[in-house]
Amino acid sequence: EVDRDYSASVEGIVIPSAWVRAAVDALERLGIAPTGARLLSLDVADEGADKNALCGTRGVQIEYLDEWKGKGSDLYATTARAFQVCDEMGYTGFRYDADGLGAGIRGDARVLNEERRKTRRQINVQPFRGSEAVYPPEAVVEGTLGADGDKGRLNKDFFANRKAQGWYSLSRRFYRTWRWVVGKVRCPTDDIISISTECPLWDKLVTELAQPTRTFNKAGKMLVDKKPKGMKSPNLADAVMIRFAEVEAALNI
């Protein structure tokens, strides 16, 4: 299933499946030990059959994945579950989808941290809003620099919102990983990504990551469609994007 490229004939794929497959156990294949902060991200279910999803990492290594039905679940229970995973896995905090229903996570996290203030460590929580403007707006988009003095495209001119920027940035991680694994083109270790086959649902994540497609609006800015042709929302992949998206300040560790 993982080796079948169902998206090969689909136009505008943000992350080609070949790049994703190259990232499976990439650190192990490259002989690199995982290092870095242990952090979690949460994609909050919207409604209906949509699912909540968690992605846990150590540095650039995806080591933990989980998802559960969002229908009928309350935000407090969802937040408490993220806190529990942080405690069990040693994650210092998590970033969450703050658009839509996820906006309520902030208040529930504050209540949970107040309850544990005297007896347990605080869990650092940070919102991510895909609907927001890009950051930093004046930075040049990686991969757009051309020859003969071409200065490339700026974030504010290339992306319609931070969700599109986040998916594009994630695609560059997979591209650099693919170049290193397949083409032996080295780069800084912190600039790649690896999916551990020791974590549950890794194979489902591989499929989801190659699902989103890109289009461009009337202003020529990139948009991302996560559910092309009526497909289900890629919740695990969304959690990965949220974890690695560029934001104004790093999650406090």
XYZ file of N, CA and C in Angstrom:
759
model
N 0.829 -1.194 0.000
C 0.000 0.000 0.000
C 0.870 1.253 0.000
N 1.880 1.278 0.881
C 2.730 2.459 0.983
C 3.502 2.698 -0.306
N 3.928 1.630 -0.964
C 4.737 1.763 -2.165
C 3.924 2.110 -3.405
N 2.613 2.030 -3.323
C 1.789 2.388 -4.472
C 1.605 3.894 -4.522
N 1.828 4.475 -5.688
C 1.740 5.928 -5.831
C 0.397 6.295 -6.440
N -0.630 6.393 -5.582
C -1.968 6.715 -6.055
C -2.073 8.153 -6.551
N -1.162 9.014 -6.119
C -1.227 10.431 -6.476
C -0.382 10.779 -7.695
N 0.222 9.778 -8.321
C 1.147 10.053 -9.420
C 0.488 10.813 -10.559
N -0.793 10.557 -10.813
C -1.476 11.194 -11.934
C -2.210 12.475 -11.540
N -2.141 12.840 -10.268
C -2.823 14.030 -9.785
C -1.922 15.246 -9.961
N -2.481 16.319 -10.502
C -1.685 17.525 -10.734
C -1.652 18.396 -9.485
N -0.532 19.075 -9.297
C -0.415 20.042 -8.224
C -0.198 19.465 -6.843
N 0.312 18.241 -6.731
C 0.582 17.656 -5.432
C 1.643 18.491 -4.711
N 1.391 18.847 -3.473
C 2.328 19.676 -2.724
C 3.589 18.898 -2.356
N 3.415 17.666 -1.881
C 4.557 16.830 -1.498
C 4.486 15.516 -2.269
N 5.270 15.339 -3.312
C 5.233 14.091 -4.074
C 5.494 12.879 -3.187
N 4.825 11.786 -3.468
C 4.941 10.603 -2.620
C 6.366 10.060 -2.581
N 7.141 10.252 -3.645
C 8.535 9.787 -3.646
C 9.340 10.496 -2.564
N 9.051 11.788 -2.365
C 9.732 12.536 -1.306
C 9.330 12.005 0.066
N 8.049 11.701 0.226
C 7.561 11.202 1.507
C 8.192 9.845 1.820
N 8.210 8.960 0.845
C 8.773 7.623 1.069
C 10.249 7.691 1.430
N 10.958 8.664 0.884
C 12.379 8.814 1.200
C 12.592 9.195 2.659
N 11.568 9.797 3.283
C 11.698 10.238 4.671
C 11.393 9.138 5.679
N 10.891 7.999 5.216
C 10.580 6.896 6.130
C 11.881 6.338 6.702
N 12.033 6.444 8.012
C 13.268 6.030 8.704
C 14.502 6.703 8.116
N 14.347 7.947 7.676
C 15.450 8.646 7.026
C 16.661 8.807 7.943
N 16.446 9.172 9.196
C 17.585 9.352 10.096
C 18.355 8.050 10.274
N 17.636 6.947 10.420
C 18.299 5.648 10.566
C 19.063 5.294 9.304
N 18.476 5.547 8.154
C 19.140 5.223 6.884
C 20.377 6.087 6.659
N 20.342 7.309 7.187
C 21.482 8.206 7.027
C 22.495 8.083 8.158
N 22.197 7.236 9.132
C 23.119 7.051 10.251
C 23.157 8.228 11.197
N 22.012 8.908 11.371
C 21.935 10.092 12.220
C 21.037 9.793 13.415
N 21.514 10.077 14.606
C 20.710 9.878 15.808
C 19.782 11.066 16.003
N 18.527 10.826 16.360
C 17.604 11.942 16.584
C 18.017 12.780 17.786
N 18.025 14.083 17.625
C 18.336 15.011 18.707
C 17.390 16.200 18.616
N 17.261 16.924 19.711
C 16.423 18.117 19.693
C 15.296 18.050 20.693
N 14.486 19.108 20.718
C 13.385 19.210 21.666
C 12.310 18.168 21.386
N 11.634 17.744 22.442
C 10.518 16.805 22.312
C 9.230 17.621 22.394
N 8.494 17.688 21.286
C 7.321 18.546 21.183
C 6.157 17.813 20.536
N 4.955 18.329 20.760
C 3.727 17.713 20.271
C 2.923 18.756 19.500
N 2.094 18.294 18.584
C 1.166 19.190 17.889
C -0.202 18.516 17.823
N -1.239 19.342 17.779
C -2.616 18.858 17.826
C -3.427 19.484 16.705
N -4.009 18.632 15.861
C -4.966 19.086 14.859
C -6.359 18.776 15.394
N -7.167 19.805 15.564
C -8.477 19.654 16.197
C -9.539 19.325 15.155
N -10.341 18.319 15.430
C -11.414 17.913 14.517
C -12.417 19.045 14.352
N -12.889 19.232 13.133
C -13.864 20.282 12.854
C -15.270 19.854 13.240
N -15.761 18.797 12.604
C -17.132 18.343 12.853
C -17.335 16.991 12.181
N -18.481 16.376 12.436
C -18.844 15.135 11.758
C -17.853 14.017 11.968
N -17.409 13.418 10.846
C -16.522 12.263 10.902
C -15.055 12.649 11.013
N -14.750 13.949 11.060
C -13.369 14.402 11.173
C -12.755 13.899 12.475
N -11.426 13.780 12.497
C -10.746 13.232 13.671
C -9.738 14.226 14.246
N -9.551 14.140 15.562
C -8.440 14.827 16.207
C -7.175 14.041 15.923
N -6.037 14.732 15.849
C -4.786 14.033 15.570
C -3.639 14.670 16.340
N -2.710 13.828 16.770
C -1.513 14.272 17.475
C -0.274 13.819 16.728
N 0.748 14.667 16.742
C 2.055 14.316 16.181
C 3.116 14.694 17.198
N 3.902 13.706 17.611
C 4.982 13.950 18.556
C 6.333 13.767 17.894
N 7.269 14.651 18.220
C 8.583 14.598 17.576
C 9.708 14.771 18.579
N 10.843 14.226 18.218
C 12.102 14.595 18.865
C 12.960 15.214 17.776
N 13.148 16.515 17.854
C 13.848 17.201 16.780
C 13.079 17.057 15.480
N 13.723 16.500 14.460
C 13.081 16.331 13.154
C 12.495 14.934 12.961
N 12.560 14.124 13.994
C 12.048 12.749 13.897
C 10.608 12.669 14.387
N 9.700 12.223 13.533
C 8.319 11.963 13.930
C 8.291 10.598 14.611
N 7.967 10.592 15.902
C 8.064 9.366 16.690
C 6.742 8.931 17.315
N 5.725 9.781 17.235
C 4.444 9.452 17.864
C 3.305 10.010 17.025
N 2.294 9.188 16.779
C 1.100 9.601 16.052
C -0.123 8.978 16.708
N -1.200 9.738 16.743
C -2.447 9.211 17.286
C -3.605 10.004 16.699
N -4.747 9.376 16.593
C -5.944 10.073 16.143
C -7.168 9.412 16.772
N -8.237 10.178 16.941
C -9.482 9.651 17.491
C -10.638 10.481 16.976
N -11.818 9.890 16.992
C -12.988 10.529 16.424
C -13.305 11.826 17.144
N -13.605 12.848 16.343
C -13.921 14.135 16.921
C -15.398 14.311 17.215
N -16.244 13.538 16.549
C -17.686 13.697 16.737
C -18.087 13.392 18.166
N -18.731 14.351 18.784
C -19.204 14.155 20.140
C -18.163 14.422 21.208
N -16.904 14.649 20.827
C -15.870 14.911 21.817
C -15.873 16.389 22.195
N -15.512 16.688 23.446
C -15.460 18.082 23.857
C -14.008 18.548 23.901
N -13.811 19.845 23.766
C -12.465 20.405 23.682
C -11.664 20.180 24.957
N -12.338 20.222 26.098
C -11.615 20.022 27.350
C -10.989 18.626 27.387
N -11.752 17.618 26.978
C -11.240 16.251 26.957
C -10.102 16.123 25.945
N -10.237 16.809 24.812
C -9.184 16.788 23.796
C -7.907 17.410 24.339
N -8.047 18.548 25.013
C -6.885 19.225 25.586
C -6.242 18.367 26.670
N -7.079 17.767 27.508
C -6.563 16.908 28.578
C -5.801 15.719 28.000
N -6.268 15.201 26.878
C -5.574 14.072 26.241
C -4.201 14.501 25.748
N -4.107 15.703 25.185
C -2.813 16.216 24.743
C -1.873 16.399 25.937
N -2.406 16.902 27.041
C -1.602 17.052 28.259
C -1.097 15.695 28.732
N -1.962 14.693 28.709
C -1.584 13.357 29.173
C -0.460 12.784 28.318
N -0.545 12.962 27.002
C 0.509 12.464 26.113
C 1.818 13.185 26.398
N 1.752 14.489 26.650
C 2.963 15.239 26.991
C 3.616 14.645 28.240
N 2.810 14.320 29.236
C 3.346 13.733 30.467
C 3.932 12.350 30.214
N 3.219 11.529 29.463
C 3.657 10.147 29.248
C 4.888 10.060 28.350
N 4.966 10.941 27.361
C 6.047 10.868 26.375
C 7.187 11.850 26.643
N 7.003 12.720 27.624
C 8.069 13.663 27.940
C 8.118 14.871 27.035
N 7.000 15.212 26.401
C 6.961 16.403 25.563
C 6.771 17.640 26.442
N 7.494 18.690 26.132
C 7.460 19.886 26.978
C 6.270 20.784 26.673
N 5.632 20.608 25.533
C 4.488 21.430 25.177
C 3.935 21.020 23.834
N 2.876 21.720 23.409
C 2.304 21.405 22.103
C 1.750 22.656 21.426
N 1.746 22.598 20.107
C 1.152 23.635 19.257
C -0.159 23.074 18.719
N -1.183 23.902 18.625
C -2.493 23.407 18.225
C -3.129 24.281 17.148
N -4.040 23.686 16.411
C -4.804 24.383 15.381
C -5.806 25.300 16.071
N -5.581 26.613 15.972
C -6.408 27.582 16.694
C -7.506 28.184 15.834
N -7.655 27.715 14.607
C -8.761 28.169 13.767
C -10.009 27.346 14.090
N -11.173 27.924 13.899
C -12.413 27.187 14.100
C -12.593 26.738 15.540
N -13.012 25.473 15.719
C -13.286 24.950 17.050
C -12.063 24.936 17.944
N -10.879 24.848 17.334
C -9.649 24.787 18.117
C -9.356 26.031 18.921
N -10.070 27.121 18.653
C -9.833 28.368 19.387
C -10.053 28.183 20.887
N -10.918 27.232 21.260
C -11.218 27.019 22.667
C -10.145 26.278 23.435
N -9.159 25.726 22.746
C -8.093 24.979 23.409
C -7.341 25.871 24.400
N -7.164 27.128 24.060
C -6.383 28.043 24.907
C -6.951 28.131 26.316
N -8.266 28.334 26.408
C -8.888 28.454 27.711
C -8.813 27.170 28.512
N -9.038 26.042 27.854
C -8.974 24.759 28.552
C -7.554 24.449 29.019
N -6.564 24.824 28.210
C -5.170 24.606 28.600
C -4.812 25.457 29.822
N -5.332 26.672 29.856
C -5.072 27.538 31.007
C -5.658 26.920 32.285
N -6.873 26.376 32.196
C -7.501 25.748 33.353
C -6.698 24.533 33.809
N -6.278 23.701 32.874
C -5.511 22.501 33.217
C -4.177 22.864 33.853
N -3.522 23.891 33.325
C -2.245 24.307 33.908
C -2.439 24.890 35.302
N -3.540 25.583 35.524
C -3.825 26.107 36.861
C -4.020 24.960 37.848
N -4.682 23.900 37.427
C -4.951 22.761 38.296
C -3.669 22.035 38.695
N -2.680 22.042 37.840
C -1.456 21.294 38.100
C -0.295 22.178 38.541
N -0.553 23.456 38.788
C 0.519 24.411 39.068
C 1.384 23.985 40.254
N 0.768 23.479 41.327
C 1.523 23.175 42.534
C 2.100 21.764 42.563
N 1.588 20.888 41.727
C 1.997 19.484 41.829
C 2.720 18.944 40.594
N 2.508 19.555 39.431
C 3.106 19.016 38.206
C 3.625 20.159 37.354
N 4.501 19.819 36.410
C 5.078 20.846 35.545
C 4.032 21.439 34.620
N 4.251 22.676 34.229
C 3.366 23.345 33.297
C 3.617 22.843 31.873
N 2.566 22.727 31.100
C 2.672 22.344 29.694
C 2.557 23.615 28.853
N 3.572 23.903 28.089
C 3.561 25.095 27.246
C 2.685 24.862 26.022
N 1.802 25.786 25.753
C 0.825 25.640 24.672
C 0.907 26.853 23.751
N 0.881 26.606 22.439
C 1.035 27.685 21.459
C 0.015 27.513 20.329
N -0.714 28.565 19.982
C -1.691 28.472 18.885
C -1.027 28.574 17.520
N -1.634 27.918 16.542
C -1.241 28.078 15.139
C -2.504 28.357 14.348
N -2.494 29.455 13.604
C -3.666 29.840 12.815
C -3.291 29.843 11.332
N -3.783 28.856 10.633
C -3.490 28.765 9.209
C -4.112 29.873 8.400
N -5.121 30.532 8.956
C -5.799 31.614 8.246
C -5.050 32.937 8.329
N -4.042 33.005 9.182
C -3.313 34.256 9.369
C -2.425 34.585 8.169
N -1.936 35.825 8.172
C -0.993 36.254 7.139
C 0.341 35.536 7.323
N 1.123 35.505 6.275
C 2.387 34.774 6.286
C 3.401 35.434 7.213
N 4.430 34.641 7.572
C 5.503 35.142 8.429
C 6.823 34.505 8.015
N 7.902 35.312 7.927
C 7.898 36.772 7.862
C 7.519 37.226 6.451
N 6.751 38.267 6.294
C 6.219 38.619 4.973
C 7.274 39.015 3.952
N 8.386 39.599 4.398
C 9.394 40.102 3.462
C 10.476 39.080 3.117
N 10.421 37.899 3.690
C 11.443 36.884 3.421
C 11.234 36.271 2.044
N 12.329 35.850 1.410
C 12.272 35.227 0.088
C 11.908 33.755 0.230
N 11.002 33.301 -0.594
C 10.544 31.913 -0.562
C 11.638 30.985 -1.080
N 11.988 29.985 -0.276
C 12.996 29.024 -0.695
C 12.569 28.341 -1.991
N 13.503 28.226 -2.926
C 13.216 27.546 -4.184
C 12.732 28.462 -5.293
N 12.569 29.772 -5.003
C 12.084 30.687 -6.044
C 13.179 31.574 -6.614
N 14.363 31.525 -6.035
C 15.467 32.324 -6.560
C 15.845 31.829 -7.946
N 16.018 32.749 -8.868
C 16.367 32.385 -10.237
C 17.759 32.863 -10.623
N 18.053 32.809 -11.893
C 19.357 33.248 -12.402
C 19.278 34.692 -12.878
N 20.431 35.223 -13.230
C 20.519 36.567 -13.811
C 19.900 37.633 -12.918
N 20.189 37.543 -11.629
C 19.735 38.583 -10.720
C 18.308 38.467 -10.253
N 17.611 37.389 -10.603
C 16.237 37.185 -10.138
C 16.242 37.079 -8.614
N 15.513 37.945 -7.952
C 15.531 38.007 -6.491
C 14.518 37.062 -5.838
N 13.745 36.354 -6.631
C 12.804 35.405 -6.073
C 11.511 36.061 -5.609
N 10.601 35.249 -5.081
C 9.305 35.716 -4.607
C 9.325 35.902 -3.093
N 8.640 36.929 -2.618
C 8.511 37.141 -1.181
C 7.327 36.350 -0.642
N 7.400 35.996 0.626
C 6.310 35.246 1.253
C 4.959 35.919 1.026
N 4.905 37.227 1.216
C 3.640 37.953 1.102
C 3.091 37.942 -0.319
N 3.965 37.716 -1.307
C 3.540 37.677 -2.702
C 3.253 36.268 -3.197
N 3.731 35.273 -2.455
C 3.657 33.890 -2.936
C 2.546 33.073 -2.281
N 2.261 33.343 -0.986
C 1.300 32.531 -0.248
C 0.052 33.338 0.098
N -1.115 32.692 0.014
C -2.363 33.359 0.363
C -2.573 33.415 1.870
N -1.993 32.471 2.603
C -2.144 32.431 4.054
C -1.043 31.564 4.658
N -1.064 31.468 5.975
C -0.010 30.718 6.663
C -0.152 29.215 6.477
N -1.357 28.727 6.216
C -1.537 27.306 5.946
C -0.781 26.906 4.687
N -0.934 27.686 3.631
C -0.208 27.393 2.395
C 1.295 27.480 2.619
N 1.727 28.488 3.376
C 3.147 28.632 3.680
C 3.657 27.431 4.466
N 2.852 26.963 5.438
C 3.259 25.823 6.242
C 3.416 24.553 5.431
N 2.475 24.311 4.523
C 2.559 23.118 3.683
C 3.742 23.197 2.718
N 3.982 24.384 2.186
C 5.117 24.536 1.269
C 6.437 24.322 2.012
N 6.545 24.914 3.206
C 7.747 24.743 4.008
C 7.978 23.275 4.346
N 6.888 22.555 4.661
C 7.011 21.132 4.940
C 7.478 20.374 3.701
N 6.978 20.766 2.545
C 7.390 20.102 1.306
C 8.883 20.273 1.056
N 9.439 21.419 1.424
C 10.874 21.639 1.244
C 11.686 20.727 2.160
N 11.181 20.459 3.351
C 11.857 19.508 4.234
C 11.925 18.127 3.588
N 10.794 17.712 3.038
C 10.770 16.400 2.387
C 11.640 16.384 1.132
N 11.689 17.499 0.425
C 12.538 17.588 -0.765
C 14.009 17.436 -0.389
N 14.433 18.164 0.653
C 15.836 18.082 1.075
C 16.167 16.671 1.570
N 15.205 16.050 2.256
C 15.419 14.684 2.728
C 15.575 13.727 1.553
N 14.708 13.847 0.571
C 14.773 13.007 -0.636
C 16.108 13.191 -1.361
N 16.555 14.442 -1.491
C 17.834 14.706 -2.164
C 18.989 14.052 -1.426
N 18.921 14.038 -0.096
C 20.013 13.455 0.683
C 19.966 11.931 0.615
N 18.775 11.357 0.826
C 18.642 9.902 0.853
C 18.899 9.291 -0.521
N 18.328 9.891 -1.557
C 18.428 9.320 -2.908
C 19.632 9.834 -3.681
N 19.883 11.136 -3.585
C 20.945 11.738 -4.379
C 22.215 12.042 -3.643
N 22.261 11.728 -2.335
C 23.455 11.954 -1.510
C 23.847 13.435 -1.445
N 22.863 14.318 -1.569
C 23.113 15.758 -1.455
C 22.853 16.159 -0.010
N 23.921 16.399 0.724
C 23.800 16.683 2.147
C 23.288 18.097 2.405
N 22.728 18.292 3.596
C 22.280 19.594 4.047
C 22.298 19.567 5.572
N 22.043 20.681 6.239
C 21.994 20.645 7.703
C 20.970 19.629 8.196
N 21.351 18.850 9.182
C 20.483 17.791 9.703
C 19.145 18.336 10.193
N 19.150 19.536 10.749
C 17.921 20.109 11.293
C 16.953 20.569 10.215
N 17.358 20.496 8.940
C 16.521 20.965 7.835
C 15.792 19.839 7.110
N 15.928 18.591 7.599
C 15.254 17.471 6.942
C 14.111 16.986 7.840
N 13.572 15.822 7.547
C 12.489 15.249 8.341
C 12.549 13.731 8.231
N 12.132 13.048 9.273
C 12.176 11.588 9.285
C 10.922 11.043 9.939
N 10.361 9.985 9.362
C 9.166 9.328 9.897
C 9.574 7.958 10.420
N 9.522 7.782 11.710
C 9.920 6.504 12.297
C 8.842 5.450 12.089
N 9.246 4.278 11.632
C 8.294 3.178 11.466
C 7.994 2.509 12.811
N 8.620 2.987 13.879
C 8.320 2.481 15.212
C 7.058 3.117 15.780
N 6.613 4.221 15.181
C 5.427 4.883 15.722
C 4.174 4.360 15.011
N 3.058 4.298 15.725
C 1.819 3.813 15.117
C 1.323 4.774 14.045
N 0.601 4.236 13.072
C -0.043 5.029 12.018
C 0.942 5.673 11.052
N 2.198 5.269 11.069
C 3.166 5.902 10.167
C 2.797 5.680 8.705
N 2.273 4.506 8.391
C 1.923 4.210 7.005
C 0.727 5.038 6.539
N -0.219 5.293 7.441
C -1.348 6.160 7.091
C -0.863 7.591 6.870
N 0.079 8.031 7.689
C 0.644 9.368 7.522
C 1.309 9.515 6.161
N 2.033 8.489 5.740
C 2.707 8.533 4.432
C 1.695 8.794 3.318
N 0.545 8.129 3.389
C -0.499 8.328 2.382
C -1.076 9.732 2.452
N -1.349 10.206 3.670
C -1.972 11.518 3.843
C -1.077 12.662 3.386
N 0.212 12.548 3.628
C 1.128 13.637 3.288
C 1.165 13.931 1.796
N 0.911 12.929 0.972
C 0.939 13.114 -0.478
C -0.423 13.460 -1.051
N -1.382 13.796 -0.187
C -2.739 14.087 -0.641
C -2.994 15.548 -1.010
N -2.594 16.538 -0.203
C -2.938 17.938 -0.491
C -2.405 18.419 -1.837
N -3.175 19.246 -2.488
C -2.780 19.833 -3.766
C -2.738 21.347 -3.638
N -2.060 21.981 -4.571
C -1.942 23.439 -4.546
C -2.621 24.048 -5.775
N -3.182 25.218 -5.561
C -3.747 26.027 -6.632
C -3.301 27.459 -6.377
N -3.668 28.354 -7.282
C -3.304 29.761 -7.112
C -4.546 30.617 -7.310
N -4.716 31.601 -6.429
C -5.890 32.466 -6.522
C -5.703 33.522 -7.605
N -6.638 34.443 -7.727
C -6.595 35.443 -8.789
C -5.444 36.422 -8.627
N -4.895 36.493 -7.423
C -3.736 37.357 -7.186
C -2.426 36.611 -7.398
N -2.529 35.358 -7.823
C -1.333 34.562 -8.074
C -0.691 34.003 -6.825
N -1.445 33.930 -5.721
C -0.909 33.416 -4.471
C -1.350 31.969 -4.257
N -0.453 31.205 -3.662
C -0.679 29.772 -3.485
C -1.722 29.486 -2.405
N -2.639 28.561 -2.731
C -3.609 28.017 -1.792
C -3.407 26.509 -1.713
N -3.829 25.900 -0.619
C -3.710 24.454 -0.460
C -5.090 23.844 -0.256
N -5.374 22.801 -1.018
C -6.611 22.042 -0.879
C -6.259 20.719 -0.230
N -6.657 20.534 1.018
C -6.307 19.325 1.750
C -7.174 18.131 1.381
N -8.365 18.396 0.812
C -9.310 17.315 0.524
C -9.737 17.344 -0.940
N -8.803 17.139 -1.866
C -9.183 17.153 -3.282
C -10.121 16.001 -3.625
N -11.060 16.272 -4.526
C -11.985 15.259 -5.038
C -12.717 14.510 -3.932
N -13.136 15.246 -2.909
C -13.943 14.660 -1.864
C -13.217 13.719 -0.922
N -11.902 13.734 -0.889
C -11.156 12.854 -0.001
C -11.301 13.310 1.449
N -11.002 12.427 2.386
C -11.102 12.750 3.802
C -9.979 13.701 4.210
N -10.230 14.449 5.267
C -9.231 15.385 5.760
C -7.996 14.635 6.260
N -6.796 15.052 5.848
C -5.557 14.386 6.280
C -5.122 14.883 7.654
N -5.794 14.420 8.689
C -5.588 14.977 10.021
C -4.182 14.752 10.571
N -3.643 13.560 10.373
C -2.281 13.293 10.834
C -1.283 14.193 10.116
N -1.453 14.331 8.810
C -0.553 15.186 8.032
C -0.692 16.638 8.458
N -1.907 17.068 8.773
C -2.112 18.428 9.259
C -1.353 18.656 10.565
N -1.386 17.663 11.440
C -0.665 17.784 12.701
C 0.832 17.924 12.459
N 1.358 17.205 11.476
C 2.777 17.311 11.131
C 3.083 18.716 10.606
N 2.226 19.213 9.713
C 2.436 20.560 9.185
C 2.453 21.596 10.304
N 1.499 21.491 11.224
C 1.422 22.429 12.341
C 2.691 22.354 13.193
N 3.188 21.152 13.402
C 4.404 20.984 14.214
C 5.608 21.684 13.587
N 5.764 21.620 12.280
C 6.969 22.143 11.647
C 6.792 23.519 11.007
N 5.608 24.106 11.100
C 5.356 25.415 10.493
C 6.202 26.495 11.151
N 6.582 27.482 10.360
C 7.361 28.604 10.882
C 6.416 29.613 11.536
N 6.760 29.996 12.753
C 5.951 30.971 13.488
C 6.864 32.053 14.055
N 6.247 33.084 14.650
C 7.040 34.214 15.149
C 8.023 33.814 16.244
N 7.601 32.925 17.127
C 8.462 32.520 18.237
C 8.385 31.009 18.404
N 9.515 30.393 18.700
C 9.530 28.954 18.909
C 8.744 28.613 20.170
N 8.193 27.414 20.198
C 7.460 26.946 21.370
C 8.411 26.900 22.545
N 8.041 27.543 23.633
C 8.884 27.621 24.812
C 9.149 26.229 25.378
N 10.415 25.866 25.493
C 10.766 24.542 26.020
C 11.472 24.646 27.361
